[in-house]
Amino acid sequence: MQARTLLPAAVAVTATAVVGGLASRPAALPWYRSLRKPSYQPPQQAFPIVWPALYADIAVVSANTLDETERTGQLVERRRYIAALGANLVLNASWTWLFFDRRLLGTSAIAAAVLTASSADLARRAVKVQGKRAAPLLLYPAWCAFATMLSSHVWFLNRA
């Protein structure tokens, strides 16, 4: 993995985490605690563990994918991967703002589904380029699918 691909990928993913994290600031916690949640809701402590691991995974697998597309001359695929990664990270940060800041439960559930599809597409692209070396990125759409189910259930339980 080259620093010239890892550094921009890490910066983009870190920016996504920071922007998303701003929406889930402590002021949003009383509202969030007041919501009815399904029994399979993970403990609040799980999220600060899972998301940084997923973000690191996205950065590393993406950097490796970009390196490999460059090494093999797949420049069109490289540009498409960069575009897909950028769109995915925007969707990722947007979900938090829709849910915590705007409190749009239905819209955030739909956004989570779109993020899941985008994450699955990103993983598909990485696996196509790297094969099983990109397999860790499959955890990202799996978690997003779980988040979609959870967001949808929270929306259902709290519909007015």
PDB file of N, CA and C in Angstrom, residues 31-42 47 95 99-100 103-106 108-109 146-160:
ATOM      1  N   TRP A  31     -32.818  13.301  23.266  1.00  0.00           N
ATOM      2  CA  TRP A  31     -33.835  12.933  22.277  1.00  0.00           C
ATOM      3  C   TRP A  31     -33.681  11.460  21.887  1.00  0.00           C
ATOM      4  N   TYR A  32     -32.459  11.052  21.602  1.00  0.00           N
ATOM      5  CA  TYR A  32     -32.212   9.673  21.193  1.00  0.00           C
ATOM      6  C   TYR A  32     -32.616   8.694  22.297  1.00  0.00           C
ATOM      7  N   ARG A  33     -32.289   9.016  23.527  1.00  0.00           N
ATOM      8  CA  ARG A  33     -32.647   8.129  24.653  1.00  0.00           C
ATOM      9  C   ARG A  33     -34.159   8.020  24.815  1.00  0.00           C
ATOM     10  N   SER A  34     -34.886   9.064  24.388  1.00  0.00           N
ATOM     11  CA  SER A  34     -36.346   9.051  24.535  1.00  0.00           C
ATOM     12  C   SER A  34     -37.038   8.169  23.492  1.00  0.00           C
ATOM     13  N   LEU A  35     -36.326   7.788  22.452  1.00  0.00           N
ATOM     14  CA  LEU A  35     -36.927   6.965  21.401  1.00  0.00           C
ATOM     15  C   LEU A  35     -37.149   5.534  21.880  1.00  0.00           C
ATOM     16  N   ARG A  36     -38.218   4.937  21.390  1.00  0.00           N
ATOM     17  CA  ARG A  36     -38.405   3.504  21.608  1.00  0.00           C
ATOM     18  C   ARG A  36     -37.504   2.781  20.625  1.00  0.00           C
ATOM     19  N   LYS A  37     -36.809   1.742  21.115  1.00  0.00           N
ATOM     20  CA  LYS A  37     -35.857   1.006  20.280  1.00  0.00           C
ATOM     21  C   LYS A  37     -36.154  -0.481  20.370  1.00  0.00           C
ATOM     22  N   PRO A  38     -35.822  -1.223  19.315  1.00  0.00           N
ATOM     23  CA  PRO A  38     -36.050  -2.665  19.350  1.00  0.00           C
ATOM     24  C   PRO A  38     -35.107  -3.359  20.340  1.00  0.00           C
ATOM     25  N   SER A  39     -35.469  -4.547  20.724  1.00  0.00           N
ATOM     26  CA  SER A  39     -34.689  -5.283  21.726  1.00  0.00           C
ATOM     27  C   SER A  39     -33.279  -5.634  21.240  1.00  0.00           C
ATOM     28  N   TYR A  40     -33.076  -5.687  19.940  1.00  0.00           N
ATOM     29  CA  TYR A  40     -31.751  -6.034  19.410  1.00  0.00           C
ATOM     30  C   TYR A  40     -30.850  -4.815  19.222  1.00  0.00           C
ATOM     31  N   GLN A  41     -31.276  -3.660  19.718  1.00  0.00           N
ATOM     32  CA  GLN A  41     -30.453  -2.447  19.651  1.00  0.00           C
ATOM     33  C   GLN A  41     -29.142  -2.711  20.391  1.00  0.00           C
ATOM     34  N   PRO A  42     -27.997  -2.537  19.721  1.00  0.00           N
ATOM     35  CA  PRO A  42     -26.721  -2.735  20.421  1.00  0.00           C
ATOM     36  C   PRO A  42     -26.549  -1.696  21.530  1.00  0.00           C
ATOM     37  N   PHE A  47     -21.114   1.400  19.233  1.00  0.00           N
ATOM     38  CA  PHE A  47     -20.938   2.255  18.057  1.00  0.00           C
ATOM     39  C   PHE A  47     -19.559   2.903  17.972  1.00  0.00           C
ATOM     40  N   TRP A  95     -26.367  10.350   6.741  1.00  0.00           N
ATOM     41  CA  TRP A  95     -27.309   9.598   7.561  1.00  0.00           C
ATOM     42  C   TRP A  95     -27.369  10.158   8.974  1.00  0.00           C
ATOM     43  N   PHE A  99     -30.680  11.637  10.839  1.00  0.00           N
ATOM     44  CA  PHE A  99     -31.234  10.971  12.016  1.00  0.00           C
ATOM     45  C   PHE A  99     -31.136  11.856  13.256  1.00  0.00           C
ATOM     46  N   PHE A 100     -29.924  12.239  13.633  1.00  0.00           N
ATOM     47  CA  PHE A 100     -29.729  12.926  14.915  1.00  0.00           C
ATOM     48  C   PHE A 100     -30.032  14.422  14.858  1.00  0.00           C
ATOM     49  N   ARG A 103     -33.702  14.674  12.834  1.00  0.00           N
ATOM     50  CA  ARG A 103     -34.660  13.764  13.477  1.00  0.00           C
ATOM     51  C   ARG A 103     -35.717  13.252  12.491  1.00  0.00           C
ATOM     52  N   LEU A 104     -35.274  12.998  11.269  1.00  0.00           N
ATOM     53  CA  LEU A 104     -36.144  12.488  10.206  1.00  0.00           C
ATOM     54  C   LEU A 104     -35.993  10.970  10.158  1.00  0.00           C
ATOM     55  N   LEU A 105     -36.761  10.293  10.979  1.00  0.00           N
ATOM     56  CA  LEU A 105     -36.594   8.852  11.125  1.00  0.00           C
ATOM     57  C   LEU A 105     -36.870   8.096   9.832  1.00  0.00           C
ATOM     58  N   GLY A 106     -37.939   8.421   9.142  1.00  0.00           N
ATOM     59  CA  GLY A 106     -38.259   7.735   7.887  1.00  0.00           C
ATOM     60  C   GLY A 106     -37.228   8.012   6.817  1.00  0.00           C
ATOM     61  N   SER A 108     -34.159   8.938   7.265  1.00  0.00           N
ATOM     62  CA  SER A 108     -32.875   8.324   7.621  1.00  0.00           C
ATOM     63  C   SER A 108     -32.902   6.813   7.383  1.00  0.00           C
ATOM     64  N   ALA A 109     -34.052   6.184   7.543  1.00  0.00           N
ATOM     65  CA  ALA A 109     -34.156   4.745   7.239  1.00  0.00           C
ATOM     66  C   ALA A 109     -33.949   4.510   5.744  1.00  0.00           C
ATOM     67  N   PHE A 146     -27.629  -3.999   8.693  1.00  0.00           N
ATOM     68  CA  PHE A 146     -28.142  -4.071  10.056  1.00  0.00           C
ATOM     69  C   PHE A 146     -28.659  -2.701  10.493  1.00  0.00           C
ATOM     70  N   ALA A 147     -27.902  -1.642  10.176  1.00  0.00           N
ATOM     71  CA  ALA A 147     -28.317  -0.285  10.534  1.00  0.00           C
ATOM     72  C   ALA A 147     -29.610   0.101   9.829  1.00  0.00           C
ATOM     73  N   THR A 148     -29.788  -0.364   8.599  1.00  0.00           N
ATOM     74  CA  THR A 148     -31.033  -0.097   7.873  1.00  0.00           C
ATOM     75  C   THR A 148     -32.213  -0.755   8.579  1.00  0.00           C
ATOM     76  N   MET A 149     -32.022  -2.008   8.961  1.00  0.00           N
ATOM     77  CA  MET A 149     -33.083  -2.715   9.677  1.00  0.00           C
ATOM     78  C   MET A 149     -33.382  -2.012  11.008  1.00  0.00           C
ATOM     79  N   LEU A 150     -32.342  -1.636  11.712  1.00  0.00           N
ATOM     80  CA  LEU A 150     -32.510  -0.975  13.000  1.00  0.00           C
ATOM     81  C   LEU A 150     -33.184   0.397  12.828  1.00  0.00           C
ATOM     82  N   SER A 151     -32.714   1.189  11.868  1.00  0.00           N
ATOM     83  CA  SER A 151     -33.314   2.509  11.622  1.00  0.00           C
ATOM     84  C   SER A 151     -34.784   2.387  11.235  1.00  0.00           C
ATOM     85  N   SER A 152     -35.078   1.413  10.404  1.00  0.00           N
ATOM     86  CA  SER A 152     -36.466   1.203   9.976  1.00  0.00           C
ATOM     87  C   SER A 152     -37.349   0.803  11.147  1.00  0.00           C
ATOM     88  N   HIS A 153     -36.822  -0.039  12.016  1.00  0.00           N
ATOM     89  CA  HIS A 153     -37.592  -0.491  13.182  1.00  0.00           C
ATOM     90  C   HIS A 153     -37.797   0.670  14.162  1.00  0.00           C
ATOM     91  N   VAL A 154     -36.762   1.487  14.361  1.00  0.00           N
ATOM     92  CA  VAL A 154     -36.905   2.665  15.235  1.00  0.00           C
ATOM     93  C   VAL A 154     -37.967   3.606  14.662  1.00  0.00           C
ATOM     94  N   TRP A 155     -37.942   3.796  13.370  1.00  0.00           N
ATOM     95  CA  TRP A 155     -38.952   4.632  12.705  1.00  0.00           C
ATOM     96  C   TRP A 155     -40.347   4.059  12.957  1.00  0.00           C
ATOM     97  N   PHE A 156     -40.498   2.743  12.772  1.00  0.00           N
ATOM     98  CA  PHE A 156     -41.786   2.085  12.961  1.00  0.00           C
ATOM     99  C   PHE A 156     -42.278   2.254  14.407  1.00  0.00           C
ATOM    100  N   LEU A 157     -41.370   2.041  15.359  1.00  0.00           N
ATOM    101  CA  LEU A 157     -41.754   2.122  16.772  1.00  0.00           C
ATOM    102  C   LEU A 157     -42.099   3.545  17.222  1.00  0.00           C
ATOM    103  N   ASN A 158     -41.594   4.539  16.525  1.00  0.00           N
ATOM    104  CA  ASN A 158     -41.767   5.929  16.960  1.00  0.00           C
ATOM    105  C   ASN A 158     -42.601   6.770  15.998  1.00  0.00           C
ATOM    106  N   ARG A 159     -43.300   6.123  15.092  1.00  0.00           N
ATOM    107  CA  ARG A 159     -44.117   6.888  14.158  1.00  0.00           C
ATOM    108  C   ARG A 159     -45.250   7.562  14.935  1.00  0.00           C
ATOM    109  N   ALA A 160     -45.561   8.759  14.524  1.00  0.00           N
ATOM    110  CA  ALA A 160     -46.576   9.522  15.270  1.00  0.00           C
ATOM    111  C   ALA A 160     -47.904   9.465  14.548  1.00  0.00           C
TER     112      ALA A 160
END
